[in-house]
Amino acid sequence: MFKKVLISEDLGSISNGIVSILEALHIDNFQQVQYCDDAYLKIKRAEIDEHPFDLLITDLSYKEDHRQQKYQSGETLIKALKQEYPNLKIIAYSVEDRPQKIRTVMLGCNADAFVCKGRNGLKQLEEAIFKVYNGQTYLSPQVANVLRKSSNTEIDDFDIEIMKLLANGFSQDEISQHFKSKNINPSSLSAIEKRILKLRSSFSAKNATQLISIAKDLGLI
Amino acid sequence: MFKKVLISEDLGSISNGIVSILEALHIDNFQQVQYCDDAYLKIKRAEIDEHPFDLLITDLSYKEDHRQQKYQSGETLIKALKQEYPNLKIIAYSVEDRPQKIRTVMLGCNADAFVCKGRNGLKQLEEAIFKVYNGQTYLSPQVANVLRKSSNTEIDDFDIEIMKLLANGFSQDEISQHFKSKNINPSSLSAIEKRILKLRSSFSAKNATQLISIAKDLGLI
DNA sequence: AAGTCCCTTACGGAATCCCGTAAGGGACTG
DNA sequence: CAGTCCCTTACGGGATTCCGTAAGGGACTT
């Protein structure tokens, strides 16, 4: 079983819940931090000292406070750590249950498991720890299907970028200018229009406003 | 000090944190539930049995699962309880920190305190319990000003309704028709336009799309 | 080389949004 | 009563969006 575990979670009481799971598994070598940056530093330090952590359990969203952070979210932390220390196993433990978010964390950041906080969250976390220890990935049952169903979304970064710009009040023409200035193709007004039309139809949105409303609800932007 | 306390919170680990606070205050007569409906029933039952609760500490958002609930959120629960049992003190304990949400809970639902979950959440919860016991209200320091500053927002239900319709893809003309059909005034296209213009300018949004994006971020819709 | 498929780009017209201007009406005041 | 303030409603025109149609070009097949 895992020998050395780090818990990164800003809410003390949830942290305690995780600790109780670890204790039940007789993992007593663990540490806790409340900030992403602390997690990063502790893991780096442990690697240098040649007593590395072999599991990180981390939240995704952290309340901001006075302390300026380099890593603002669990996603950026996970991505950075997985690049530097591919052997470190990482479990995301979050209230998030939006498909796109989970895809980002599992596929974009390469987390090993995604457990949704909820009534059975701790039990699922325990399962996740076993699975991950055996080299498998794990998803909470209620979201287990989001990766398999590539289903709808051939929505790429370009689409996301367009929607972000729309949400920031850019006109279609301004979006076109924006991509032209960054030498990103396609960039013509027509192409932008077409892209937005495709997005609207795939989300059955009557206009750009509703499109952005839906995209926000889905956590795409 | 409070004699009988109910904790309503779907995440077990957070519930444990609250319990530890109560124990530190030597309040040992408390019960825990994980669903709003259970909270309502327990309080009702206790009133009938003439051993009423005198404090409820409740979360606002509950993960949905198979159990169909009459009260879907903490807000509806708080509002209903405060109407039936004005003597019952209620503390909302939530990750929410959006001004509009807090206004709704404090002013619309008549909660006695609003504590933000966060790094110091439990300490603040303890303060809130004292304040509320002394007949005062309490807000977490980081959001303490949201009620005083009535500041900008004279955004009324009509504005909110317009924004919801916009988010659902209605054109300005359709919104006008909508209000006409419900005999709500103002309803003319011009009036709707003017209202949206005011909303856009008060949120400095370049167009309706950005307006809805901002409104979503603020939790207004 | 011709054919096709797919993608980018272009154009035009109808609908909608954006914004300034202004008329009408109720409430309140001197 | 006239004057003002505020709100609702109306109108017009320029900008933008929406949507169908279509030309151009690259990749790939036959």
Coordinates of C-alpha atoms (C1' of nucleotides) in Angstrom, one line a residue:
Chain A
M1 CA 0.0 0.0 0.0
F2 CA 1.0 3.6 -0.3
K3 CA 3.8 4.6 2.1
K4 CA 3.7 8.4 2.1
V5 CA 0.7 10.5 1.3
L6 CA 0.1 14.2 1.0
I7 CA -3.3 15.8 1.4
S8 CA -3.9 19.2 -0.1
E9 CA -7.3 20.7 0.9
D10 CA -8.1 24.1 2.3
L11 CA -11.1 23.0 4.4
G12 CA -9.8 21.5 7.6
S13 CA -12.9 19.4 8.3
I14 CA -12.7 17.6 4.9
S15 CA -9.0 17.1 5.5
N16 CA -9.9 15.3 8.7
G17 CA -12.3 13.0 6.8
I18 CA -9.5 12.0 4.5
V19 CA -7.2 11.4 7.4
S20 CA -9.7 9.0 8.9
I21 CA -9.7 7.0 5.7
L22 CA -5.9 6.8 5.6
E23 CA -5.8 5.7 9.2
A24 CA -8.3 2.9 8.5
L25 CA -5.9 1.8 5.8
H26 CA -3.0 1.9 8.3
I27 CA -1.3 4.6 6.3
D28 CA 0.2 6.7 9.0
N29 CA 2.9 8.6 7.2
F30 CA 0.9 11.5 5.7
Q31 CA 1.1 15.3 5.8
Q32 CA -1.5 18.0 5.2
V33 CA -1.3 21.4 3.5
Q34 CA -3.9 24.0 2.8
Y35 CA -2.4 25.7 -0.2
C36 CA -1.4 24.4 -3.7
D37 CA 2.0 26.1 -3.5
D38 CA 2.7 24.3 -0.2
A39 CA 1.8 21.0 -1.8
Y40 CA 4.1 21.6 -4.7
L41 CA 7.0 22.7 -2.4
K42 CA 6.6 19.8 0.0
I43 CA 6.6 17.3 -2.9
K44 CA 9.6 18.9 -4.5
R45 CA 11.5 18.9 -1.2
A46 CA 10.6 15.3 -0.5
E47 CA 11.9 14.3 -3.9
I48 CA 15.2 16.1 -3.3
D49 CA 15.6 14.5 0.1
E50 CA 14.9 11.1 -1.6
H51 CA 11.9 10.4 0.6
P52 CA 9.3 11.1 -2.0
F53 CA 5.6 11.0 -1.6
D54 CA 3.9 8.3 -3.6
L55 CA 0.3 9.7 -3.4
L56 CA -1.2 13.1 -3.5
I57 CA -4.9 13.6 -2.7
T58 CA -5.9 17.1 -3.7
D59 CA -8.9 19.4 -3.9
L60 CA -9.4 21.4 -7.1
S61 CA -10.7 24.7 -5.9
Y62 CA -9.1 26.8 -3.2
K63 CA -10.5 29.9 -1.6
E64 CA -8.3 32.8 -2.3
D65 CA -7.0 34.8 0.6
H66 CA -4.2 37.2 1.3
R67 CA -1.5 34.7 0.3
Q68 CA -0.4 35.1 -3.3
Q69 CA -0.2 31.7 -5.0
K70 CA 1.6 30.5 -8.0
Y71 CA -0.7 27.5 -8.5
Q72 CA -4.2 28.9 -8.2
S73 CA -6.1 25.7 -8.7
G74 CA -5.7 21.9 -8.3
E75 CA -5.6 21.5 -12.0
T76 CA -2.5 23.6 -12.5
L77 CA -0.9 21.8 -9.6
I78 CA -1.7 18.4 -10.9
K79 CA -0.5 19.1 -14.4
A80 CA 2.8 20.5 -13.2
L81 CA 3.5 17.7 -10.8
K82 CA 2.6 15.0 -13.3
Q83 CA 5.0 16.4 -15.7
E84 CA 7.9 16.6 -13.2
Y85 CA 7.1 13.4 -11.3
P86 CA 5.2 10.9 -13.5
N87 CA 5.5 8.3 -10.8
L88 CA 3.6 10.3 -8.3
K89 CA 0.0 9.1 -8.2
I90 CA -2.6 11.8 -7.9
I91 CA -6.3 11.6 -6.8
A92 CA -8.5 14.7 -7.4
Y93 CA -11.2 15.0 -4.7
S94 CA -13.7 17.7 -5.5
V95 CA -17.3 18.7 -5.5
E96 CA -17.1 19.1 -9.2
D97 CA -19.2 16.8 -11.3
R98 CA -19.2 18.6 -14.6
P99 CA -18.1 16.3 -17.5
Q100 CA -15.8 18.8 -19.1
K101 CA -14.0 19.6 -15.8
I102 CA -13.5 15.9 -15.2
R103 CA -12.2 15.4 -18.7
T104 CA -9.7 18.2 -18.2
V105 CA -8.4 16.8 -15.0
M106 CA -8.2 13.2 -16.1
L107 CA -7.1 13.7 -19.7
G108 CA -5.5 17.2 -19.7
C109 CA -3.8 17.0 -16.3
N110 CA -3.3 13.3 -16.2
A111 CA -4.7 12.7 -12.8
D112 CA -5.1 9.0 -11.8
A113 CA -8.6 9.3 -10.2
F114 CA -11.4 11.7 -9.8
V115 CA -13.6 11.3 -6.7
C116 CA -16.7 13.5 -6.2
K117 CA -17.2 14.9 -2.7
G118 CA -20.7 13.8 -1.7
R119 CA -22.5 11.6 0.7
N120 CA -20.4 8.6 -0.3
G121 CA -17.3 10.5 -1.1
L122 CA -15.0 9.1 1.5
K123 CA -16.0 5.5 0.7
Q124 CA -15.3 6.2 -3.0
L125 CA -12.0 7.8 -2.0
E126 CA -11.0 4.5 -0.3
E127 CA -11.9 2.6 -3.5
A128 CA -9.9 5.1 -5.6
I129 CA -6.8 4.6 -3.4
F130 CA -6.9 0.8 -4.0
K131 CA -7.4 1.1 -7.7
V132 CA -4.7 3.7 -8.1
Y133 CA -2.3 1.7 -6.0
N134 CA -2.9 -1.1 -8.5
G135 CA -2.0 1.1 -11.4
Q136 CA -5.6 1.7 -12.5
T137 CA -7.6 4.8 -12.8
Y138 CA -10.8 5.5 -10.9
L139 CA -13.9 7.7 -11.4
S140 CA -16.8 8.1 -9.0
P141 CA -19.7 6.0 -10.2
Q142 CA -21.9 9.0 -10.9
V143 CA -19.5 10.3 -13.4
A144 CA -17.9 7.0 -14.6
N145 CA -19.3 7.4 -18.1
V146 CA -18.0 10.8 -18.9
L147 CA -14.8 9.6 -20.4
R148 CA -16.1 6.7 -22.4
K149 CA -18.8 8.7 -24.1
S150 CA -16.6 10.9 -26.2
S151 CA -20.2 11.2 -27.5
N152 CA -20.9 14.7 -28.6
T153 CA -18.0 16.9 -28.0
E154 CA -15.6 17.5 -30.7
I155 CA -15.3 20.8 -29.1
D156 CA -11.7 21.9 -29.3
D157 CA -9.6 24.6 -27.7
F158 CA -10.5 26.9 -30.5
D159 CA -14.2 26.6 -29.8
I160 CA -13.6 27.2 -26.1
E161 CA -11.5 30.3 -26.9
I162 CA -14.3 31.7 -29.1
M163 CA -16.8 31.2 -26.4
K164 CA -14.6 32.9 -23.9
L165 CA -14.2 35.8 -26.1
L166 CA -18.0 35.9 -26.7
A167 CA -18.5 35.9 -22.9
N168 CA -16.2 38.8 -22.7
G169 CA -18.4 40.8 -25.0
F170 CA -16.4 40.6 -28.2
S171 CA -18.3 40.9 -31.4
Q172 CA -17.8 38.3 -34.1
D173 CA -15.7 40.9 -36.0
E174 CA -13.5 41.6 -33.0
I175 CA -13.0 37.9 -32.5
S176 CA -11.9 37.7 -36.1
Q177 CA -9.4 40.5 -35.5
H178 CA -8.2 38.9 -32.4
F179 CA -7.2 35.7 -34.1
K180 CA -5.7 37.5 -37.1
S181 CA -3.5 39.5 -34.7
K182 CA -2.3 36.3 -33.1
N183 CA -1.8 34.6 -36.5
I184 CA -4.2 31.8 -35.6
N185 CA -6.3 30.3 -38.5
P186 CA -9.1 30.2 -39.2
S187 CA -9.7 33.8 -38.5
S188 CA -12.0 35.3 -41.1
L189 CA -15.3 36.7 -40.0
S190 CA -17.1 34.1 -42.0
A191 CA -15.2 31.3 -40.4
I192 CA -15.9 32.6 -36.9
E193 CA -19.6 32.9 -37.8
K194 CA -19.6 29.3 -39.0
R195 CA -17.9 28.1 -35.9
I196 CA -20.3 29.9 -33.6
L197 CA -23.2 28.5 -35.7
K198 CA -21.9 25.0 -35.2
L199 CA -21.5 25.5 -31.5
R200 CA -25.0 26.9 -31.2
S201 CA -26.5 24.0 -33.1
S202 CA -24.6 21.4 -31.1
F203 CA -25.9 23.0 -27.9
S204 CA -29.2 23.9 -29.4
A205 CA -28.8 27.5 -28.5
K206 CA -31.0 30.1 -30.2
N207 CA -28.3 32.7 -30.2
A208 CA -24.9 33.5 -28.9
T209 CA -26.2 34.7 -25.5
Q210 CA -27.9 31.4 -24.8
L211 CA -24.8 29.6 -26.0
I212 CA -22.6 31.3 -23.4
S213 CA -25.2 30.6 -20.8
I214 CA -25.1 26.9 -21.6
A215 CA -21.4 26.8 -21.8
K216 CA -21.1 28.4 -18.4
D217 CA -23.5 25.9 -16.9
L218 CA -21.5 23.1 -18.3
G219 CA -18.3 24.5 -17.0
L220 CA -16.7 24.8 -20.4
I221 CA -15.7 28.4 -19.8
Chain B
M1 CA -26.0 28.5 25.5
F2 CA -28.0 26.6 22.9
K3 CA -29.5 23.4 24.3
K4 CA -30.5 21.4 21.2
V5 CA -28.9 21.7 17.8
L6 CA -29.5 20.2 14.4
I7 CA -26.8 19.9 11.8
S8 CA -27.9 19.5 8.2
E9 CA -25.0 18.8 5.8
D10 CA -24.5 16.2 3.2
L11 CA -20.8 15.8 3.5
G12 CA -19.9 13.7 6.5
S13 CA -16.5 15.1 7.0
I14 CA -17.7 18.7 7.3
S15 CA -20.4 17.5 9.6
N16 CA -17.7 16.1 11.9
G17 CA -16.0 19.5 11.9
I18 CA -19.1 21.2 13.1
V19 CA -19.6 18.5 15.8
S20 CA -16.1 19.2 17.1
I21 CA -17.1 22.9 17.6
L22 CA -20.3 22.0 19.4
E23 CA -18.4 19.7 21.7
A24 CA -15.9 22.4 22.5
L25 CA -18.8 24.5 23.5
H26 CA -20.2 21.7 25.6
I27 CA -23.3 21.3 23.6
D28 CA -23.8 17.6 23.6
N29 CA -27.5 17.5 22.6
F30 CA -27.2 17.6 18.8
Q31 CA -28.4 15.5 15.9
Q32 CA -27.2 15.3 12.3
V33 CA -29.0 14.8 9.0
Q34 CA -27.9 14.6 5.4
Y35 CA -31.0 15.8 3.6
C36 CA -33.0 19.0 3.8
D37 CA -36.3 17.0 4.1
D38 CA -34.9 15.1 7.1
A39 CA -34.0 18.4 8.7
Y40 CA -37.5 19.7 8.2
L41 CA -39.1 16.6 9.6
K42 CA -36.9 16.3 12.6
I43 CA -37.6 19.9 13.5
K44 CA -41.3 19.6 13.0
R45 CA -41.3 16.4 15.1
A46 CA -39.4 18.0 17.9
E47 CA -41.8 20.9 18.0
I48 CA -44.8 18.6 18.2
D49 CA -43.1 16.6 21.0
E50 CA -42.4 19.9 22.8
H51 CA -38.7 19.4 22.8
P52 CA -37.9 21.8 20.0
F53 CA -34.4 22.5 18.5
D54 CA -33.2 26.0 19.2
L55 CA -30.5 26.1 16.6
L56 CA -30.1 24.8 13.0
I57 CA -26.8 24.8 11.2
T58 CA -27.3 24.0 7.6
D59 CA -25.5 23.9 4.3
L60 CA -27.1 25.5 1.2
S61 CA -26.3 23.1 -1.6
Y62 CA -26.9 19.4 -1.4
K63 CA -25.8 16.9 -4.0
E64 CA -28.8 15.3 -5.7
D65 CA -29.2 11.6 -5.5
H66 CA -31.9 9.0 -5.9
R67 CA -33.9 10.4 -3.0
Q68 CA -36.6 12.8 -4.2
Q69 CA -36.6 15.9 -2.0
K70 CA -39.3 18.4 -1.3
Y71 CA -36.7 21.0 -0.2
Q72 CA -34.0 21.0 -2.8
S73 CA -31.7 23.6 -1.2
G74 CA -30.9 25.1 2.1
E75 CA -32.6 28.4 1.0
T76 CA -36.0 26.8 0.7
L77 CA -35.5 24.9 3.9
I78 CA -34.5 28.0 5.8
K79 CA -37.3 30.1 4.4
A80 CA -40.0 27.5 5.3
L81 CA -38.6 26.9 8.8
K82 CA -38.3 30.6 9.6
Q83 CA -41.9 31.2 8.6
E84 CA -43.2 28.3 10.7
Y85 CA -40.8 28.6 13.7
P86 CA -39.6 32.2 14.0
N87 CA -37.9 31.4 17.3
L88 CA -35.6 28.8 15.8
K89 CA -32.2 30.3 15.1
I90 CA -30.6 29.3 11.8
I91 CA -27.0 29.6 10.7
A92 CA -26.1 29.0 7.0
Y93 CA -22.7 27.3 6.5
S94 CA -21.7 27.3 2.9
V95 CA -18.9 27.7 0.4
E96 CA -20.9 30.4 -1.2
D97 CA -19.4 33.9 -1.0
R98 CA -21.4 35.6 -3.8
P99 CA -23.0 38.8 -2.5
Q100 CA -26.4 38.2 -4.1
K101 CA -26.6 34.7 -2.6
I102 CA -25.8 36.0 0.8
R103 CA -28.4 38.7 0.5
T104 CA -31.0 36.2 -0.5
V105 CA -30.3 34.0 2.4
M106 CA -30.0 36.7 5.0
L107 CA -32.8 39.1 3.8
G108 CA -35.0 36.8 1.7
C109 CA -34.9 33.7 3.9
N110 CA -34.2 35.4 7.2
A111 CA -31.3 33.4 8.3
D112 CA -29.5 34.6 11.5
A113 CA -26.0 34.1 10.3
F114 CA -24.0 33.3 7.2
V115 CA -20.6 31.6 7.6
C116 CA -18.4 30.9 4.6
K117 CA -16.7 27.5 4.6
G118 CA -13.0 28.2 4.2
R119 CA -9.7 28.0 6.0
N120 CA -11.2 29.7 9.1
G121 CA -14.7 28.5 8.7
L122 CA -15.0 26.6 11.9
K123 CA -13.6 29.4 14.0
Q124 CA -16.1 31.8 12.4
L125 CA -18.9 29.3 13.0
E126 CA -18.0 29.4 16.7
E127 CA -18.3 33.2 16.7
A128 CA -21.5 33.0 14.8
I129 CA -23.0 30.6 17.4
F130 CA -22.2 33.1 20.2
K131 CA -23.6 36.1 18.3
V132 CA -26.7 34.4 17.3
Y133 CA -27.3 33.1 20.8
N134 CA -27.2 36.7 21.9
G135 CA -29.9 37.7 19.4
Q136 CA -27.5 39.2 16.9
T137 CA -26.8 38.3 13.3
Y138 CA -23.4 37.3 12.0
L139 CA -21.6 37.3 8.7
S140 CA -18.1 36.0 7.9
P141 CA -15.7 38.9 7.9
Q142 CA -14.8 38.4 4.2
V143 CA -18.5 39.1 3.3
A144 CA -19.4 41.3 6.2
N145 CA -20.0 44.4 3.9
V146 CA -22.3 42.9 1.4
L147 CA -25.5 43.9 3.3
R148 CA -24.4 47.4 4.3
K149 CA -23.4 48.4 0.8
S150 CA -26.8 48.3 -0.7
S151 CA -24.4 50.3 -3.0
N152 CA -25.1 49.7 -6.6
T153 CA -27.6 47.1 -6.9
E154 CA -31.2 48.2 -7.2
I155 CA -31.5 45.1 -9.4
D156 CA -35.0 43.9 -8.9
D157 CA -36.8 40.7 -9.7
F158 CA -37.9 42.2 -13.0
D159 CA -34.2 42.6 -14.0
I160 CA -33.4 39.1 -12.9
E161 CA -36.3 37.8 -15.0
I162 CA -35.1 39.6 -18.1
M163 CA -31.7 38.2 -17.7
K164 CA -33.0 34.7 -17.2
L165 CA -35.0 35.1 -20.4
L166 CA -31.9 36.4 -22.2
A167 CA -29.9 33.4 -21.0
N168 CA -32.6 31.2 -22.4
G169 CA -32.1 32.7 -25.9
F170 CA -35.1 35.0 -26.0
S171 CA -34.8 38.0 -28.3
Q172 CA -35.7 41.4 -26.9
D173 CA -39.0 41.2 -28.9
E174 CA -39.8 37.8 -27.4
I175 CA -39.1 39.1 -23.9
S176 CA -41.6 41.9 -24.6
Q177 CA -44.2 39.4 -25.8
H178 CA -43.5 37.3 -22.8
F179 CA -44.3 40.1 -20.4
K180 CA -47.3 41.2 -22.4
S181 CA -48.8 37.7 -22.3
K182 CA -48.4 37.7 -18.5
N183 CA -49.8 41.2 -18.2
I184 CA -46.6 42.4 -16.5
N185 CA -45.6 46.0 -17.1
P186 CA -43.4 47.5 -18.4
S187 CA -43.6 45.2 -21.4
S188 CA -42.9 47.3 -24.5
L189 CA -39.9 46.5 -26.7
S190 CA -38.5 49.9 -25.9
A191 CA -38.8 49.4 -22.2
I192 CA -37.1 46.1 -22.4
E193 CA -34.3 47.6 -24.4
K194 CA -33.9 50.3 -21.9
R195 CA -33.8 47.9 -19.0
I196 CA -31.2 45.8 -20.7
L197 CA -29.2 48.9 -21.5
K198 CA -29.3 49.9 -17.8
L199 CA -28.2 46.4 -16.8
R200 CA -25.4 46.4 -19.3
S201 CA -24.1 49.7 -18.1
S202 CA -24.3 48.9 -14.5
F203 CA -22.2 45.7 -15.1
S204 CA -20.1 47.4 -17.8
A205 CA -21.0 44.8 -20.3
K206 CA -20.5 45.5 -24.0
N207 CA -23.5 43.5 -25.1
A208 CA -26.2 41.1 -23.8
T209 CA -23.9 38.1 -24.1
Q210 CA -21.3 39.5 -21.8
L211 CA -24.1 40.7 -19.5
I212 CA -25.4 37.1 -19.1
S213 CA -21.8 35.9 -18.6
I214 CA -21.3 38.3 -15.8
A215 CA -24.7 37.6 -14.2
K216 CA -23.9 33.9 -14.2
D217 CA -20.6 34.6 -12.5
L218 CA -22.2 36.6 -9.8
G219 CA -24.8 33.9 -9.3
L220 CA -27.7 36.3 -10.1
I221 CA -29.2 33.8 -12.5
Chain C
dA1 C1' -5.7 14.7 -64.6
dA2 C1' -10.3 14.7 -63.0
dG3 C1' -13.2 14.0 -59.2
dT4 C1' -14.5 14.1 -54.3
dC5 C1' -14.4 15.7 -49.8
dC6 C1' -13.5 19.0 -46.4
dC7 C1' -12.4 23.4 -44.8
dT8 C1' -11.8 28.3 -45.2
dT9 C1' -13.4 32.4 -47.0
dA10 C1' -16.7 35.6 -49.2
dC11 C1' -21.2 37.9 -50.1
dG12 C1' -26.0 39.5 -49.4
dG13 C1' -30.3 40.0 -47.3
dA14 C1' -33.4 39.6 -43.4
dA15 C1' -33.7 39.8 -38.5
dT16 C1' -32.0 41.6 -34.3
dC17 C1' -29.5 44.5 -31.4
dC18 C1' -27.7 49.0 -30.1
dC19 C1' -28.4 53.8 -29.1
dG20 C1' -30.0 58.5 -29.4
dT21 C1' -34.0 61.2 -29.6
dA22 C1' -38.5 62.3 -28.3
dA23 C1' -43.5 62.1 -27.3
dG24 C1' -47.1 60.8 -23.7
dG25 C1' -48.7 60.3 -19.0
dG26 C1' -48.9 60.1 -14.0
dA27 C1' -47.2 62.0 -9.5
dC28 C1' -45.7 65.6 -6.9
dT29 C1' -44.8 70.7 -6.0
dG30 C1' -44.9 75.7 -5.8
Chain D
dC1 C1' -52.7 75.4 -13.0
dA2 C1' -48.1 75.2 -14.9
dG3 C1' -43.8 73.1 -14.2
dT4 C1' -40.7 69.3 -13.1
dC5 C1' -39.4 64.8 -12.6
dC6 C1' -39.6 60.1 -13.7
dC7 C1' -41.1 56.3 -16.2
dT8 C1' -43.1 54.0 -20.2
dT9 C1' -43.5 53.9 -24.9
dA10 C1' -42.3 54.9 -29.7
dC11 C1' -39.4 55.7 -33.8
dG12 C1' -35.3 55.6 -36.9
dG13 C1' -30.9 54.4 -38.4
dG14 C1' -26.4 52.3 -38.1
dA15 C1' -24.0 48.1 -36.3
dT16 C1' -24.1 43.3 -35.6
dT17 C1' -25.9 38.9 -35.9
dC18 C1' -28.0 35.2 -38.4
dC19 C1' -28.3 32.2 -42.3
dG20 C1' -28.2 30.5 -46.9
dT21 C1' -25.5 30.2 -51.0
dA22 C1' -21.2 29.7 -53.2
dA23 C1' -16.3 30.3 -54.7
dG24 C1' -11.4 28.9 -53.8
dG25 C1' -7.9 25.7 -52.4
dG26 C1' -5.5 21.7 -50.3
dA27 C1' -5.5 16.6 -49.6
dC28 C1' -6.5 12.4 -51.1
dT29 C1' -8.5 8.7 -54.4
dT30 C1' -9.2 6.5 -58.7

